Coordinates of C-alpha atoms in Angstrom, one line a residue:
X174 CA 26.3 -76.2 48.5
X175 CA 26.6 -72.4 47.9
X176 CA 30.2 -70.8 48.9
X177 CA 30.3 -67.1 49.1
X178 CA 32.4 -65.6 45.8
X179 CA 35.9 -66.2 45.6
X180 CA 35.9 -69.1 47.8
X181 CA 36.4 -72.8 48.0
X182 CA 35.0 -75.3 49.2
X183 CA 38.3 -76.9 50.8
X184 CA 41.4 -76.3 51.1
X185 CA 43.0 -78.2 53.4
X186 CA 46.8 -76.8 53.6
X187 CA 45.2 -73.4 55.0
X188 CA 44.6 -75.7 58.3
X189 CA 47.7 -77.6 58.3
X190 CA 50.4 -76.4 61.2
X191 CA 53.0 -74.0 60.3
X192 CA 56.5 -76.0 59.8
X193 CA 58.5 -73.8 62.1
X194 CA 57.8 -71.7 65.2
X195 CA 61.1 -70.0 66.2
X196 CA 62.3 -68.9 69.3
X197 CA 64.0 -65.7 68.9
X198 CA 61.7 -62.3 69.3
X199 CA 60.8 -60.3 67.7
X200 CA 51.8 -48.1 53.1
X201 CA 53.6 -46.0 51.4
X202 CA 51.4 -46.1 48.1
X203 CA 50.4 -42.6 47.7
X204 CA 54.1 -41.3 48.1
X205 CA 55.4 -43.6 45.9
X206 CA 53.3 -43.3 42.7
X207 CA 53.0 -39.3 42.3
X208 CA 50.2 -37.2 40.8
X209 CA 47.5 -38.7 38.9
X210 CA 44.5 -40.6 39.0
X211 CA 43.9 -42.9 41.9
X212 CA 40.8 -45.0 41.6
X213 CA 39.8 -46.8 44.9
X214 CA 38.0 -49.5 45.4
X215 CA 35.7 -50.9 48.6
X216 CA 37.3 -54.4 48.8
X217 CA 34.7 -57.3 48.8
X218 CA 33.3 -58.8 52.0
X219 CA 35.2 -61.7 51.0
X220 CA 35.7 -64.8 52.9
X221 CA 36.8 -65.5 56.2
X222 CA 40.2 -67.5 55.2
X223 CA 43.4 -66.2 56.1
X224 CA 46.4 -66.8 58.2
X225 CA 44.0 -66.7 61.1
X226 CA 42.5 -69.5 60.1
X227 CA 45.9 -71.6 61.1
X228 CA 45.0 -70.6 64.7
X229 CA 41.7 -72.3 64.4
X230 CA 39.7 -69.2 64.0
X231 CA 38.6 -66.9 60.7
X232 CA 38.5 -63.2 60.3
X233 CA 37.3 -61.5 57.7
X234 CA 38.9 -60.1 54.5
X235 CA 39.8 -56.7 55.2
X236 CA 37.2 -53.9 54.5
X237 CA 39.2 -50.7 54.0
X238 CA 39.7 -48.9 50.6
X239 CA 42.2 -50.4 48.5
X240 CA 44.5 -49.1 45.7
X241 CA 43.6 -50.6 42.1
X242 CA 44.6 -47.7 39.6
X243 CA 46.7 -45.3 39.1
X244 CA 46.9 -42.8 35.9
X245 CA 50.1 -40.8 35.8
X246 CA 51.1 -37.5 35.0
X247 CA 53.1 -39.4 31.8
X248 CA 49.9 -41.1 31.1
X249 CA 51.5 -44.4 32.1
X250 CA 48.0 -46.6 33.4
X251 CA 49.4 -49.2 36.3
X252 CA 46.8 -51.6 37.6
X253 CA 47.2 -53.0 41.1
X254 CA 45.7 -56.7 42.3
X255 CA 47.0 -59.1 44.9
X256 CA 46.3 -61.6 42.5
X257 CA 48.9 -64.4 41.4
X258 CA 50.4 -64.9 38.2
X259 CA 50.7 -69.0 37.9
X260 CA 50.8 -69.5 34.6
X261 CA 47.0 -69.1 33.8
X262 CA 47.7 -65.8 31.8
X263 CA 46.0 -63.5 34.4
X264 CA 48.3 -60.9 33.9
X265 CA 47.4 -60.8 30.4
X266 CA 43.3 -61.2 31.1
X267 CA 43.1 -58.5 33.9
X268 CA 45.1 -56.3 31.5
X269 CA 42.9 -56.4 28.6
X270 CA 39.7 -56.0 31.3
X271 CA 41.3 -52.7 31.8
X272 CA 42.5 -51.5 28.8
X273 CA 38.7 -52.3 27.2
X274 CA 37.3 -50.2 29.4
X275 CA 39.8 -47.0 29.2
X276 CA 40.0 -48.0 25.1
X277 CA 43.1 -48.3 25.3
X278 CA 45.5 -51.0 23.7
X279 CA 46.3 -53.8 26.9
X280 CA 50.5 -53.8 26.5
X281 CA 49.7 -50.2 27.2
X282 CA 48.6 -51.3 30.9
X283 CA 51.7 -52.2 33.7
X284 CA 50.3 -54.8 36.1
X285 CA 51.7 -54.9 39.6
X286 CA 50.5 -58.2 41.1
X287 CA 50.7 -59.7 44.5
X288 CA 53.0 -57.6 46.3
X289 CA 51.5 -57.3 50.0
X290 CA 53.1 -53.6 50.4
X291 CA 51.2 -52.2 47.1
X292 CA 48.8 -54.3 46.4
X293 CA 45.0 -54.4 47.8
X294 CA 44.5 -57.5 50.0
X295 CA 43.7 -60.9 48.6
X296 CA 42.8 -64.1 49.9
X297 CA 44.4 -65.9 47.3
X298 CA 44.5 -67.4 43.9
X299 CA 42.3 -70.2 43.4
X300 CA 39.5 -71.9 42.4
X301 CA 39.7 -70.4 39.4
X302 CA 38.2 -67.1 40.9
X303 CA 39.9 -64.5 39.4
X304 CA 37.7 -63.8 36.0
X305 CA 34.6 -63.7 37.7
X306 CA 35.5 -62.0 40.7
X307 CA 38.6 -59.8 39.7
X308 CA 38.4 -59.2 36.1
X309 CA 34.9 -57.6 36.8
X310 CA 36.2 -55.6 40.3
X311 CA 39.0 -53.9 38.0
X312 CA 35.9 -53.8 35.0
X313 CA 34.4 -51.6 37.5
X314 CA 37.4 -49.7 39.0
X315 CA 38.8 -48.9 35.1
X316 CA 35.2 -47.6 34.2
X317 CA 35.5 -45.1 37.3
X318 CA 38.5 -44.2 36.0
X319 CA 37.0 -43.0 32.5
X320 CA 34.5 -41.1 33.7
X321 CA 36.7 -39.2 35.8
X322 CA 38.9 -38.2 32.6
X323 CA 36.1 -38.0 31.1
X324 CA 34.3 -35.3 33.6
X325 CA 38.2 -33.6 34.1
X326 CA 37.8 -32.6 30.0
X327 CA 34.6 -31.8 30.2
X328 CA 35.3 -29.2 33.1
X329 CA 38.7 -28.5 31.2
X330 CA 36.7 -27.4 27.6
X331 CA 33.8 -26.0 29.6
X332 CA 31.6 -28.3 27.0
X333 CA 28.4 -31.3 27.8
X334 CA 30.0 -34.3 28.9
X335 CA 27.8 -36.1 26.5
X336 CA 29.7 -34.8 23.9
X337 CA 33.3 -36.6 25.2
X338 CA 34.6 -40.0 23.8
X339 CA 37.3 -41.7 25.5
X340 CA 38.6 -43.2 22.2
X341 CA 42.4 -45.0 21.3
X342 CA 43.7 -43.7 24.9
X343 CA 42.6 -39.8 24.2
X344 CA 39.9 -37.9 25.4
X345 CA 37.8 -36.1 22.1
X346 CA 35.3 -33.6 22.2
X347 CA 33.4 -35.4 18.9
X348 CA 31.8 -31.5 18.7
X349 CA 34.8 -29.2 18.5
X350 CA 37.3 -32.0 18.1
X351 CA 39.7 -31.2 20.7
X352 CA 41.4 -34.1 22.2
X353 CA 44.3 -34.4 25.2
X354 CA 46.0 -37.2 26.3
X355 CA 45.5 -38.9 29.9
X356 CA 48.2 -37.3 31.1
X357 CA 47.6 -33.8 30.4
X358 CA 44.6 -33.6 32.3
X359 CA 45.8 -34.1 36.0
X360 CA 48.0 -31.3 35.8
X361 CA 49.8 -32.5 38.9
X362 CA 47.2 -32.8 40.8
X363 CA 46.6 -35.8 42.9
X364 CA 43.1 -36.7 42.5
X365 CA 41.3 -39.6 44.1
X366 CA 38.0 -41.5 43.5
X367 CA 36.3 -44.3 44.9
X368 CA 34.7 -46.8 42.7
X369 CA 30.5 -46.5 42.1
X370 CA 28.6 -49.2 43.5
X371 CA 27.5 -50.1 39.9
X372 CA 29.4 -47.8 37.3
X373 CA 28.2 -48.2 33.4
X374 CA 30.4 -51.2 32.0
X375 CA 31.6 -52.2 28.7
X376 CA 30.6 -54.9 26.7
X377 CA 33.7 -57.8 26.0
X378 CA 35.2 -57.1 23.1
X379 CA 36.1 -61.1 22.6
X380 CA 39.1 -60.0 21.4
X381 CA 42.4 -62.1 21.6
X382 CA 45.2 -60.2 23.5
X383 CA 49.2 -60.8 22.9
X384 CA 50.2 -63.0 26.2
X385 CA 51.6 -60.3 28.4
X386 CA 56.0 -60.8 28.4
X387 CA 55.8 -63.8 26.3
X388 CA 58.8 -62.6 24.0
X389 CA 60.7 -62.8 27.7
X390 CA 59.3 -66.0 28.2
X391 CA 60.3 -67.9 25.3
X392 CA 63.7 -66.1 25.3
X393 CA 64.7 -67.6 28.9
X394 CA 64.8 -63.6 30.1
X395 CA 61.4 -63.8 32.5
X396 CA 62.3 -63.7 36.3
X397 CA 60.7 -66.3 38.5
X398 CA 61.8 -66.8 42.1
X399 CA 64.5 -69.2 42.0
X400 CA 66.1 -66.1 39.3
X401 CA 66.1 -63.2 41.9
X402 CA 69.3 -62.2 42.9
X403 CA 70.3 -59.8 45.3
X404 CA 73.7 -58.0 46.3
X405 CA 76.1 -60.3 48.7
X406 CA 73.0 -63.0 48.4
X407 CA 74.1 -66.1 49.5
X408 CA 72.7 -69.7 49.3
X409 CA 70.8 -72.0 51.7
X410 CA 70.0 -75.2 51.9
X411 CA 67.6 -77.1 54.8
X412 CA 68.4 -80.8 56.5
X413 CA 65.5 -82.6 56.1
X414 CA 64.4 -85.2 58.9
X415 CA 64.9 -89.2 58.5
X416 CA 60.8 -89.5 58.7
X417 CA 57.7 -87.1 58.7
X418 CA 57.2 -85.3 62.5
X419 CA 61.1 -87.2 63.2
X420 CA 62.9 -85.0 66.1
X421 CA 66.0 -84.1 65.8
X422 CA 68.6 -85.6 69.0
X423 CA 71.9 -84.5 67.6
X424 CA 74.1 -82.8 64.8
X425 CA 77.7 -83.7 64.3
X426 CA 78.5 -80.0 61.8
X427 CA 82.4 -80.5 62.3
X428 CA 82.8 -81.6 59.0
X429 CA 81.3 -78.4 57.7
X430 CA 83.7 -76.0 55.2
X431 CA 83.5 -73.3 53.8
X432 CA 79.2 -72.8 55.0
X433 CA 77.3 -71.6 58.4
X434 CA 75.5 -73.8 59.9
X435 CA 71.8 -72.8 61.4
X436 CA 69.9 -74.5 64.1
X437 CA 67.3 -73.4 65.8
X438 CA 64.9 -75.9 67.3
X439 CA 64.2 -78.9 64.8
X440 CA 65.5 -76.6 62.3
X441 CA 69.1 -77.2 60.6
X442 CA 70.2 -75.8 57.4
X443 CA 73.4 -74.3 56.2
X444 CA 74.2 -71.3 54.5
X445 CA 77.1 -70.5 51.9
X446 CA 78.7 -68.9 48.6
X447 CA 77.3 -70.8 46.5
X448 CA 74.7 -73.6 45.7
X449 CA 77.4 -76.4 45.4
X450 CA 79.2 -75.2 48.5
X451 CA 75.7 -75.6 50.3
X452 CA 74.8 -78.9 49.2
X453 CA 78.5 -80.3 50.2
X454 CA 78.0 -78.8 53.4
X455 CA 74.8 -80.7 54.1
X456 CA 75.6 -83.9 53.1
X457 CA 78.8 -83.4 55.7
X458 CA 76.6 -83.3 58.8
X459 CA 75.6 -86.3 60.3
X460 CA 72.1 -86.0 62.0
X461 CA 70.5 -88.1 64.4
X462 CA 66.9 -88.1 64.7
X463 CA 64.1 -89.6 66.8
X464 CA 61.3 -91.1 64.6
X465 CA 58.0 -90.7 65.3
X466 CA 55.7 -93.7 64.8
X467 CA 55.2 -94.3 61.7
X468 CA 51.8 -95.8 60.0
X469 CA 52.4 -99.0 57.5
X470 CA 50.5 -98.2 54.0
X471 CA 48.7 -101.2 54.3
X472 CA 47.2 -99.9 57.8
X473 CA 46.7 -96.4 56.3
X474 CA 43.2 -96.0 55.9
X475 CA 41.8 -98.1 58.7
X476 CA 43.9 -95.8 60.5
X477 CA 42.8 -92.6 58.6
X478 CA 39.3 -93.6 59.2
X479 CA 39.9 -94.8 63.1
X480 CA 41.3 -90.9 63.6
X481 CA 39.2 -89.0 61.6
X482 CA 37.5 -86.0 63.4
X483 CA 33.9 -84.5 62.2
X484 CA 35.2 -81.6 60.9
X485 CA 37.3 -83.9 58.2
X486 CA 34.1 -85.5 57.0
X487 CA 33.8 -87.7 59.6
X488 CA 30.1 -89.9 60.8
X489 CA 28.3 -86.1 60.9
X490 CA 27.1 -83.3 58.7
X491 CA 24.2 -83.0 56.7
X492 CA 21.0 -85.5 57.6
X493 CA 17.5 -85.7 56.1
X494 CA 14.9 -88.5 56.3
X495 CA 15.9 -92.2 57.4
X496 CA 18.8 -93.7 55.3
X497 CA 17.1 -97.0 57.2
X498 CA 13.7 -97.1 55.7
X499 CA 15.0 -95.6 51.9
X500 CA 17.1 -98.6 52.0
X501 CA 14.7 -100.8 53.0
X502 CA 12.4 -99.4 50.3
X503 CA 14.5 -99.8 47.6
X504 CA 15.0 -102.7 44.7
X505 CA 18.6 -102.4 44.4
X506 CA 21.2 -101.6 47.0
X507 CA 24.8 -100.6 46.5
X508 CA 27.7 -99.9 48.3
X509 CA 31.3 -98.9 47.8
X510 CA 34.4 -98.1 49.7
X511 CA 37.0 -95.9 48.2
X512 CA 40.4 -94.6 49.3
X513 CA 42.2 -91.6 47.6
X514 CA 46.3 -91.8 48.3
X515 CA 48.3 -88.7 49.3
X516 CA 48.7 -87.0 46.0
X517 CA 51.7 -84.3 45.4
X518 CA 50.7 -81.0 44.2
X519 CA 53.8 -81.4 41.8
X520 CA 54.1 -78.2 40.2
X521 CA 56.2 -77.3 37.4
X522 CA 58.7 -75.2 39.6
X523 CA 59.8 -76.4 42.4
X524 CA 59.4 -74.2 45.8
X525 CA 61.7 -71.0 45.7
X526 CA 62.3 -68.3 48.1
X527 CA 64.8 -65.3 48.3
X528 CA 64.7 -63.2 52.0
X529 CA 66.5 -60.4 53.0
X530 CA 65.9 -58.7 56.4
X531 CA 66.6 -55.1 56.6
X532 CA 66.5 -54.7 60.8
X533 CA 63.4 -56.0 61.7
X534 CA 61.7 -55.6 58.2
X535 CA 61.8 -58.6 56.2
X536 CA 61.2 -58.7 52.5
X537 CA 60.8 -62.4 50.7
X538 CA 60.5 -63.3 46.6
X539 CA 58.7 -66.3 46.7
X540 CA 56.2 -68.5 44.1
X541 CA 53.2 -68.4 46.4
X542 CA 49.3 -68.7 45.1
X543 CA 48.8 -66.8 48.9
X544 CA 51.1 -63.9 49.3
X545 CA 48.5 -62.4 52.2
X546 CA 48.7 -65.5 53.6
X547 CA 52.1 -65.7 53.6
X548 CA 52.7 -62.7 55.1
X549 CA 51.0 -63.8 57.9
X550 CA 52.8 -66.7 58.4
X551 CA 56.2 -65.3 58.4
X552 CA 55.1 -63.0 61.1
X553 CA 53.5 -65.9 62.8
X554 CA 57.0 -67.6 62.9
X555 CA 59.3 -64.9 64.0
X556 CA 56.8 -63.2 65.9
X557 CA 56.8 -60.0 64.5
X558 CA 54.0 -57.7 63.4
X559 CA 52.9 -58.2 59.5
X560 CA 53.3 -54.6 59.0
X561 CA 57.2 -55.3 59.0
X562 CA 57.1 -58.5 56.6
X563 CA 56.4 -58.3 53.0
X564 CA 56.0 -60.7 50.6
X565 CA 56.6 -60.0 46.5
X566 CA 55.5 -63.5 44.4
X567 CA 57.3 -62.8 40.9
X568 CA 55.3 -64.7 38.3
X569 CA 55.6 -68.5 39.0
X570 CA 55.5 -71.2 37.5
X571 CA 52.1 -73.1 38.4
X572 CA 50.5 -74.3 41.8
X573 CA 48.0 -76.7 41.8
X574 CA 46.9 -76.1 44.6
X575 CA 50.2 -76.8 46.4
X576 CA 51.4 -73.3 46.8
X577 CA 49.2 -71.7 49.4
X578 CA 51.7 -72.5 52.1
X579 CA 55.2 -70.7 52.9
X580 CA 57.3 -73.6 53.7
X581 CA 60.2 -72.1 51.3
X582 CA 60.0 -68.3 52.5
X583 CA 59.6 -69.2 55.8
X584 CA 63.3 -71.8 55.8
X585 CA 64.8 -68.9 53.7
X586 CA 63.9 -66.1 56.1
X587 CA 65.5 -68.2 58.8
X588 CA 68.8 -68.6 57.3
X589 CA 69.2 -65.1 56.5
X590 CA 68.3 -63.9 59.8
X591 CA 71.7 -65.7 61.3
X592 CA 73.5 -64.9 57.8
X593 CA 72.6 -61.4 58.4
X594 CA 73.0 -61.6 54.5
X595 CA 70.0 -61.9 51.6
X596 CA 69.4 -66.4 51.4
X597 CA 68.1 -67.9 48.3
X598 CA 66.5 -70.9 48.7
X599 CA 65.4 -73.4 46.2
X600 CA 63.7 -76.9 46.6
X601 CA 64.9 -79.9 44.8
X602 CA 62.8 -82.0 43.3
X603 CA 63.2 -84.6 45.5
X604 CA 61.9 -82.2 48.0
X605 CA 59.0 -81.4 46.3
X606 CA 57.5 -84.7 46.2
X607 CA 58.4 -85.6 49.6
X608 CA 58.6 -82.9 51.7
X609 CA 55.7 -80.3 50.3
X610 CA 52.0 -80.4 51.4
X611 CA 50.6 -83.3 50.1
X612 CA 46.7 -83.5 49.2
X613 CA 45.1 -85.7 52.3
X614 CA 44.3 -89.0 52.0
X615 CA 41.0 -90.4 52.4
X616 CA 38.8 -93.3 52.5
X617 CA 34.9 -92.6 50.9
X618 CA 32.4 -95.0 51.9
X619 CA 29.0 -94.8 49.9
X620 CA 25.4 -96.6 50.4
X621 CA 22.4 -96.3 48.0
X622 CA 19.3 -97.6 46.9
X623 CA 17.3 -97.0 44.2
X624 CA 14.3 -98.4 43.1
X625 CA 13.5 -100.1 39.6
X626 CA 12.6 -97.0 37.8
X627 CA 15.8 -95.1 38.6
X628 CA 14.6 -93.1 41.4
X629 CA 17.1 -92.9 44.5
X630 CA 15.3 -93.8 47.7
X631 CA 18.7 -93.5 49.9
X632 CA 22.0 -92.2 50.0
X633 CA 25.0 -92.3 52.8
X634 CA 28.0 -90.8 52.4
X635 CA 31.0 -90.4 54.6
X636 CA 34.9 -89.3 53.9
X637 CA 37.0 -89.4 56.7
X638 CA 40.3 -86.9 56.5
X639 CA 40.2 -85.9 52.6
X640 CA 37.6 -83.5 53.1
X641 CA 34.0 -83.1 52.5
X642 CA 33.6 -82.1 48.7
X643 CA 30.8 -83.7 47.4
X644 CA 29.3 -85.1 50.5
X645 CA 26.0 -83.6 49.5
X646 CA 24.5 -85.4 46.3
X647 CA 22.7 -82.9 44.1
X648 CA 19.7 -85.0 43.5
X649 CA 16.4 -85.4 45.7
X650 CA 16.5 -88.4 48.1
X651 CA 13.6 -88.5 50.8

């Protein structure tokens, strides 16, 4: 099956409910990075999967123009992308795109990534999209860019273009010799260009690229969410319910010191000084909750499969021919029944979130592989316009998969809204594997026949909940 670029072909958290619903109500680019060079980009007609897919619907990726890079008056080049560093190096890979194309050296280019206030919209990081896809968008945005400087010196030295060389992060006339720096050619001007439809591209160097803040990394300095820390911040923690979909019937808090307690719906957490303080206060409440009805592992799958809806992989989808008569026609028939358990994600660092509301603008510091995404879902949940929420993911440490939803901003957004106060929160472990989005269980049932020579005469296959990757066999079966 083809999937449009930058697309997957499940992902099965972007459907899943959001965790909260609360009750209470409800671009400044071009001021903020000064003269230069602005290259602009048409963003892709990208997929149809963002936080409007949680109502049920899509809409498209956005199709405005979009900020990718900016060449200052100081020659500083800073590369924008809504992309996700998770530990894949991409911050170190989209740098070097760049700097190859403005010859440049790549610690000379500052990324700013995934920042939904600066950054051009993204659907997200994953599926291992971002080479193909972004690497060659900014390819295509940094070549813009040298032809600009390179058309600005020609216009400069009133000489043929032809003769100009972008060459070690200078522009050189190879006839007279002159040269200028990036810089210097602006003049404080703040010019603008939008990207070609297909502007001459460099070859790949193949060269190796120092890992972009790695002497930070290895010397314990480099930031990741659960490291913010903001003026008066204070420190949350989030009860978690006796058994999955569990209602909470009452909370005994008078044991609580030295914490506030939160509760809003379903929703209890504490807020205090300190982690320690938190995690007293939460072991001090005494809960009681209402348990939803709870399936036995041994019933699981008949009940997974029982439940199962066509759009989980369920008896529909693609047919062709008569599974029937291919059966019948073959020499050897097999069949098969397997189940896939709910898997955790289980990435390195645990969920992390840091929120701060400033009136009715929220800011949140989270790991997510779906700051966009995010965004949407904290607006979803306080019922506020996205415009007012942003969402800045410091680099984090891996996803799997697992961090496309906003469990953590969305609990830490909460408690600061009562604390009136910036909350950290930060998942345990123990959290991690029980509460976080799980991969979905399945059960995979497969028939086949085949006749004597190899060839495949028949093949019926059906998963119920986990999805419907691989569904379609990629050979020819009448």
């Amino acid at each position: 099956m083809k999937f449009a670029p930058g697309m997957e072909p499940e992902r099965y958290e972007l459907d899943a409910p959001l965790p909260y619903r609360f009750s209470f109500a409800r671009r400044t680019f071009f001021k903020s990075v000064g003269a230069g060079i602005v290259v602009l980009g048409l963003l892709e007609k990208a997929v149809a999967q963002e936080s409007g897919r949680r109502g049920g619907g899509r809409r498209p990726a956005p199709q405005d123009i979009g900020a990718y890079l900016h060449i200052g008056e100081d020659g500083q080049i800073t590369v924008y992308s809504g992309k996700a560093e998770v530990g894949q190096n991409i911050r170190t890979s989209l740098a070097q795109a760049v700097a190859e194309e403005l010859r440049v050296p790549a610690a000379s280019v500052r990324m700013v990534m995934a920042d939904t206030e600066v950054t051009p919209y993204d659907a997200g990081t994953f599926g291992s999209r971002t080479t193909p896809d972004m690497a060659r968008t900014l390819r295509r945005v940094a070549a813009a860019a040298r032809e600009i400087l390179i058309d600005l010196a020609a216009e400069e030295w009133k000489v043929d273009r032809a003769s100009i060389k972008v060459v070690d992060g200078k522009i050189i006339d190879e006839k007279s010799k002159q040269n200028i720096d990036f810089g210097k050619l602006t003049k404080s001007q703040k010019l603008t260009k939008a990207v070609p439809e297909n502007p001459s591209t460099a070859v790949p160097a193949g060269k190796s690229a120092p890992k972009a803040n790695a002497d930070q990394i290895v010397t314990g300095r480099h930031k990741y969410s659960s490291d913010v820390r903001l003026p008066g911040m204070l420190h949350g923690k989030v009860l978690r319910p006796s058994a999955f979909k569990a209602e909470l019937v009452s909370a005994d808090t008078s044991a609580v010191t030295d914490a506030t307690v939160v509760q809003d719906g379903n929703f209890l957490g504490v807020v205090a000084t300190n982690d320690l303080l938190a995690t007293r206060a939460l072991k001090a409440i005494k809960a009681e909750w209402k348990a939803a009805e709870q399936i036995s592992h041994k019933d699981l799958f008949a009940h997974l499969k029982k439940r199962a809806r066509p759009s989980e992989g369920g008896r529909g989808g693609h047919r062709t021919g008569s599974v029937k008569e291919g059966l019948e026609g073959a020499d050897v028939r097999n069949s098969q029944t397997y189940t896939v358990a709910y898997i955790a994600h289980a990435p390195l660092e645990p969920r992390a979130a840091v929120a701060q509301w400033e009136g009715d603008k929220l800011t949140v510091w989270t790991g997510t592989q779906r700051p966009f995404g995010v965004r949407g879902d904290l607006a979803s949940a306080f019922k506020i316009s996205e415009n007012n929420v942003r969402v800045i993911v410091p680099d984090t440490g891996s996803g799997y998969g697992g961090k496309h939803s906003g469990e953590a901003a969305i609990e830490a957004a909460r408690l600061a809204r009562t604390a009136g106060k910036p909350v950290k929160l930060v998942w345990t472990r123990e959290e991690e594997f029980t509460w976080a989005y799980f991969r979905p269980a399945g059960v995979i049932e497969i028939s086949s026949g085949v006749r004597k020579d190899g060839t495949l005469t028949a093949w019926e296959c059906h998963n119920y909940n986990s999805g419907t990757s691989a569904l379609r066999t990629p050979y020819s079966v009448p």
